[in-house]
Amino acid sequence: MRTAIIKYSKTICSSSLILLALSSCRYNPQKAVVETKKTHALKCISFENPAIKTIHVFVALCDNKYQGIVPVPPKIGNGQDPDNNLYWGGDFGVRTYFKKSKEWKLIKKEKVNNFILERLIFKNSFSNCYLVADAYDGKYIKQTTIDFLNSCSGQLKDTLHINHSVIGFDGNACLLAYIGHDGLMDFGLSDSFKNIDGKSRDCIILACVSKKYFGGFINSTKAYPLVWTTGLMCPEAYTLHDAISGYIQNESPENIRTRAVMAYNKYQKSGIAFASSLLVSGK
């Protein structure tokens, strides 16, 4: 089993991926180093354009040093290196997977600040929908979690200018997703993240046991969890990608969840029954 981890490569097999996922998700408090970095004020710029959908994905880069995980191979567990990170530049990371998808076209790439190391903006090939994906330095997983929950509650809202248009992101997005280690296993949050604008946003949380650890906060934000988890899982991009495909087509929460289940089983070979019990929808 240890050999499977050491021999990680760009063509890592599904069984090794499962091993990596389960190893990294187990709580290891001796490795947790919780930090936040307040480099911007909490913006609340409301914006609505019914003709454009925006999806905002918050990715906490996998980090052996600063997160409470059992370490993965150093190359993919460096939270300051998006290019090789398990959840971003790896074969099934958000950047790589969505760039290869025929459903999405990358239209902009930029570094935002010292804790959002890379922002990608994709345009859907078949609809007027944009996807904003932010790769957070793994050292600042707590800030990633805070920004995600503030967006779910409507406390954090912002806009972007792209292709001569304005799009909303953070709390202006219709769907918010969190990808990565479940940092709430390592740290607590003092804010309840109470909803401030009466809007109910949709969310996806692909992190280990996310329904248990995020549940109270999500209830307070009034966001609706389309897909979240009941156990240990591998939070890679195929599950998110296929769930979003159903979301853009206005499918029901159950159909969206089913897409996520099918994708997870396809790549992880977990079995439909296991994937169905792992990936659930609703409160």
PDB file of N, CA and C in Angstrom, residues 142-184:
ATOM      1  N   LYS A 142      -8.356  27.778   6.108  1.00  0.00           N
ATOM      2  CA  LYS A 142      -9.384  28.390   6.945  1.00  0.00           C
ATOM      3  C   LYS A 142     -10.006  29.582   6.240  1.00  0.00           C
ATOM      4  N   GLN A 143      -9.183  30.406   5.597  1.00  0.00           N
ATOM      5  CA  GLN A 143      -9.715  31.547   4.860  1.00  0.00           C
ATOM      6  C   GLN A 143     -10.559  31.082   3.673  1.00  0.00           C
ATOM      7  N   THR A 144     -10.152  29.999   3.026  1.00  0.00           N
ATOM      8  CA  THR A 144     -10.949  29.430   1.938  1.00  0.00           C
ATOM      9  C   THR A 144     -12.345  29.075   2.434  1.00  0.00           C
ATOM     10  N   THR A 145     -12.389  28.418   3.574  1.00  0.00           N
ATOM     11  CA  THR A 145     -13.658  27.995   4.168  1.00  0.00           C
ATOM     12  C   THR A 145     -14.507  29.200   4.550  1.00  0.00           C
ATOM     13  N   ILE A 146     -13.886  30.200   5.128  1.00  0.00           N
ATOM     14  CA  ILE A 146     -14.605  31.418   5.526  1.00  0.00           C
ATOM     15  C   ILE A 146     -15.178  32.124   4.300  1.00  0.00           C
ATOM     16  N   ASP A 147     -14.372  32.269   3.251  1.00  0.00           N
ATOM     17  CA  ASP A 147     -14.846  32.940   2.036  1.00  0.00           C
ATOM     18  C   ASP A 147     -16.005  32.175   1.404  1.00  0.00           C
ATOM     19  N   PHE A 148     -15.898  30.855   1.392  1.00  0.00           N
ATOM     20  CA  PHE A 148     -16.986  30.032   0.843  1.00  0.00           C
ATOM     21  C   PHE A 148     -18.274  30.243   1.625  1.00  0.00           C
ATOM     22  N   LEU A 149     -18.201  30.184   2.947  1.00  0.00           N
ATOM     23  CA  LEU A 149     -19.403  30.319   3.770  1.00  0.00           C
ATOM     24  C   LEU A 149     -19.956  31.747   3.750  1.00  0.00           C
ATOM     25  N   ASN A 150     -19.072  32.737   3.708  1.00  0.00           N
ATOM     26  CA  ASN A 150     -19.543  34.121   3.569  1.00  0.00           C
ATOM     27  C   ASN A 150     -20.267  34.325   2.247  1.00  0.00           C
ATOM     28  N   SER A 151     -19.809  33.653   1.214  1.00  0.00           N
ATOM     29  CA  SER A 151     -20.476  33.737  -0.086  1.00  0.00           C
ATOM     30  C   SER A 151     -21.831  33.024  -0.050  1.00  0.00           C
ATOM     31  N   CYS A 152     -21.879  31.867   0.585  1.00  0.00           N
ATOM     32  CA  CYS A 152     -23.138  31.133   0.709  1.00  0.00           C
ATOM     33  C   CYS A 152     -24.195  31.948   1.448  1.00  0.00           C
ATOM     34  N   SER A 153     -23.751  32.775   2.390  1.00  0.00           N
ATOM     35  CA  SER A 153     -24.686  33.554   3.211  1.00  0.00           C
ATOM     36  C   SER A 153     -25.022  34.906   2.607  1.00  0.00           C
ATOM     37  N   GLY A 154     -24.336  35.298   1.542  1.00  0.00           N
ATOM     38  CA  GLY A 154     -24.576  36.608   0.933  1.00  0.00           C
ATOM     39  C   GLY A 154     -23.792  37.727   1.587  1.00  0.00           C
ATOM     40  N   GLN A 155     -22.907  37.403   2.521  1.00  0.00           N
ATOM     41  CA  GLN A 155     -22.110  38.445   3.181  1.00  0.00           C
ATOM     42  C   GLN A 155     -20.934  38.896   2.320  1.00  0.00           C
ATOM     43  N   LEU A 156     -20.496  38.045   1.396  1.00  0.00           N
ATOM     44  CA  LEU A 156     -19.402  38.371   0.492  1.00  0.00           C
ATOM     45  C   LEU A 156     -19.921  38.290  -0.939  1.00  0.00           C
ATOM     46  N   LYS A 157     -19.867  39.421  -1.659  1.00  0.00           N
ATOM     47  CA  LYS A 157     -20.332  39.472  -3.047  1.00  0.00           C
ATOM     48  C   LYS A 157     -19.373  40.342  -3.847  1.00  0.00           C
ATOM     49  N   ASP A 158     -19.168  39.965  -5.105  1.00  0.00           N
ATOM     50  CA  ASP A 158     -18.269  40.760  -5.939  1.00  0.00           C
ATOM     51  C   ASP A 158     -18.632  40.554  -7.408  1.00  0.00           C
ATOM     52  N   THR A 159     -17.964  41.334  -8.279  1.00  0.00           N
ATOM     53  CA  THR A 159     -18.193  41.254  -9.718  1.00  0.00           C
ATOM     54  C   THR A 159     -16.874  41.199 -10.467  1.00  0.00           C
ATOM     55  N   LEU A 160     -16.946  40.696 -11.680  1.00  0.00           N
ATOM     56  CA  LEU A 160     -15.801  40.643 -12.590  1.00  0.00           C
ATOM     57  C   LEU A 160     -16.228  41.181 -13.950  1.00  0.00           C
ATOM     58  N   HIS A 161     -15.302  41.841 -14.633  1.00  0.00           N
ATOM     59  CA  HIS A 161     -15.525  42.271 -16.015  1.00  0.00           C
ATOM     60  C   HIS A 161     -14.826  41.282 -16.935  1.00  0.00           C
ATOM     61  N   ILE A 162     -15.600  40.680 -17.838  1.00  0.00           N
ATOM     62  CA  ILE A 162     -15.048  39.671 -18.725  1.00  0.00           C
ATOM     63  C   ILE A 162     -15.807  39.708 -20.051  1.00  0.00           C
ATOM     64  N   ASN A 163     -15.080  39.696 -21.156  1.00  0.00           N
ATOM     65  CA  ASN A 163     -15.710  39.697 -22.488  1.00  0.00           C
ATOM     66  C   ASN A 163     -16.729  40.813 -22.643  1.00  0.00           C
ATOM     67  N   HIS A 164     -16.374  41.990 -22.192  1.00  0.00           N
ATOM     68  CA  HIS A 164     -17.245  43.169 -22.281  1.00  0.00           C
ATOM     69  C   HIS A 164     -18.548  43.012 -21.504  1.00  0.00           C
ATOM     70  N   SER A 165     -18.548  42.073 -20.575  1.00  0.00           N
ATOM     71  CA  SER A 165     -19.731  41.848 -19.735  1.00  0.00           C
ATOM     72  C   SER A 165     -19.324  41.884 -18.268  1.00  0.00           C
ATOM     73  N   VAL A 166     -20.308  42.057 -17.415  1.00  0.00           N
ATOM     74  CA  VAL A 166     -20.099  41.978 -15.972  1.00  0.00           C
ATOM     75  C   VAL A 166     -20.737  40.684 -15.486  1.00  0.00           C
ATOM     76  N   ILE A 167     -19.986  39.922 -14.696  1.00  0.00           N
ATOM     77  CA  ILE A 167     -20.547  38.720 -14.092  1.00  0.00           C
ATOM     78  C   ILE A 167     -20.376  38.808 -12.581  1.00  0.00           C
ATOM     79  N   GLY A 168     -21.293  38.221 -11.859  1.00  0.00           N
ATOM     80  CA  GLY A 168     -21.213  38.203 -10.409  1.00  0.00           C
ATOM     81  C   GLY A 168     -20.547  36.930  -9.926  1.00  0.00           C
ATOM     82  N   PHE A 169     -19.776  37.039  -8.852  1.00  0.00           N
ATOM     83  CA  PHE A 169     -19.213  35.841  -8.245  1.00  0.00           C
ATOM     84  C   PHE A 169     -19.268  35.996  -6.731  1.00  0.00           C
ATOM     85  N   ASP A 170     -18.608  35.114  -5.991  1.00  0.00           N
ATOM     86  CA  ASP A 170     -18.835  35.025  -4.543  1.00  0.00           C
ATOM     87  C   ASP A 170     -20.342  34.874  -4.327  1.00  0.00           C
ATOM     88  N   GLY A 171     -20.952  35.656  -3.466  1.00  0.00           N
ATOM     89  CA  GLY A 171     -22.378  35.512  -3.182  1.00  0.00           C
ATOM     90  C   GLY A 171     -23.305  35.909  -4.311  1.00  0.00           C
ATOM     91  N   ASN A 172     -22.769  36.489  -5.370  1.00  0.00           N
ATOM     92  CA  ASN A 172     -23.574  36.782  -6.556  1.00  0.00           C
ATOM     93  C   ASN A 172     -23.704  35.578  -7.481  1.00  0.00           C
ATOM     94  N   ALA A 173     -22.939  34.531  -7.230  1.00  0.00           N
ATOM     95  CA  ALA A 173     -23.036  33.305  -8.029  1.00  0.00           C
ATOM     96  C   ALA A 173     -24.279  32.524  -7.614  1.00  0.00           C
ATOM     97  N   CYS A 174     -24.819  31.760  -8.557  1.00  0.00           N
ATOM     98  CA  CYS A 174     -26.014  30.963  -8.240  1.00  0.00           C
ATOM     99  C   CYS A 174     -25.635  29.629  -7.604  1.00  0.00           C
ATOM    100  N   LEU A 175     -24.403  29.162  -7.875  1.00  0.00           N
ATOM    101  CA  LEU A 175     -23.921  27.903  -7.306  1.00  0.00           C
ATOM    102  C   LEU A 175     -22.508  28.113  -6.777  1.00  0.00           C
ATOM    103  N   LEU A 176     -22.273  27.674  -5.543  1.00  0.00           N
ATOM    104  CA  LEU A 176     -20.965  27.795  -4.901  1.00  0.00           C
ATOM    105  C   LEU A 176     -20.481  26.399  -4.541  1.00  0.00           C
ATOM    106  N   ALA A 177     -19.203  26.148  -4.788  1.00  0.00           N
ATOM    107  CA  ALA A 177     -18.659  24.815  -4.507  1.00  0.00           C
ATOM    108  C   ALA A 177     -17.357  24.927  -3.736  1.00  0.00           C
ATOM    109  N   TYR A 178     -17.178  24.024  -2.780  1.00  0.00           N
ATOM    110  CA  TYR A 178     -15.932  23.922  -2.022  1.00  0.00           C
ATOM    111  C   TYR A 178     -15.306  22.576  -2.337  1.00  0.00           C
ATOM    112  N   ILE A 179     -13.988  22.584  -2.642  1.00  0.00           N
ATOM    113  CA  ILE A 179     -13.257  21.365  -2.981  1.00  0.00           C
ATOM    114  C   ILE A 179     -12.002  21.299  -2.121  1.00  0.00           C
ATOM    115  N   GLY A 180     -11.752  20.158  -1.490  1.00  0.00           N
ATOM    116  CA  GLY A 180     -10.504  19.991  -0.755  1.00  0.00           C
ATOM    117  C   GLY A 180     -10.682  19.263   0.560  1.00  0.00           C
ATOM    118  N   HIS A 181      -9.654  19.360   1.403  1.00  0.00           N
ATOM    119  CA  HIS A 181      -9.706  18.783   2.744  1.00  0.00           C
ATOM    120  C   HIS A 181     -10.789  19.483   3.563  1.00  0.00           C
ATOM    121  N   ASP A 182     -11.450  18.733   4.426  1.00  0.00           N
ATOM    122  CA  ASP A 182     -12.451  19.325   5.321  1.00  0.00           C
ATOM    123  C   ASP A 182     -11.723  19.944   6.511  1.00  0.00           C
ATOM    124  N   GLY A 183     -11.391  21.216   6.385  1.00  0.00           N
ATOM    125  CA  GLY A 183     -10.651  21.905   7.434  1.00  0.00           C
ATOM    126  C   GLY A 183     -11.408  22.037   8.733  1.00  0.00           C
ATOM    127  N   LEU A 184     -12.732  21.895   8.683  1.00  0.00           N
ATOM    128  CA  LEU A 184     -13.526  22.001   9.908  1.00  0.00           C
ATOM    129  C   LEU A 184     -13.282  20.817  10.843  1.00  0.00           C
TER     130      LEU A 184
END
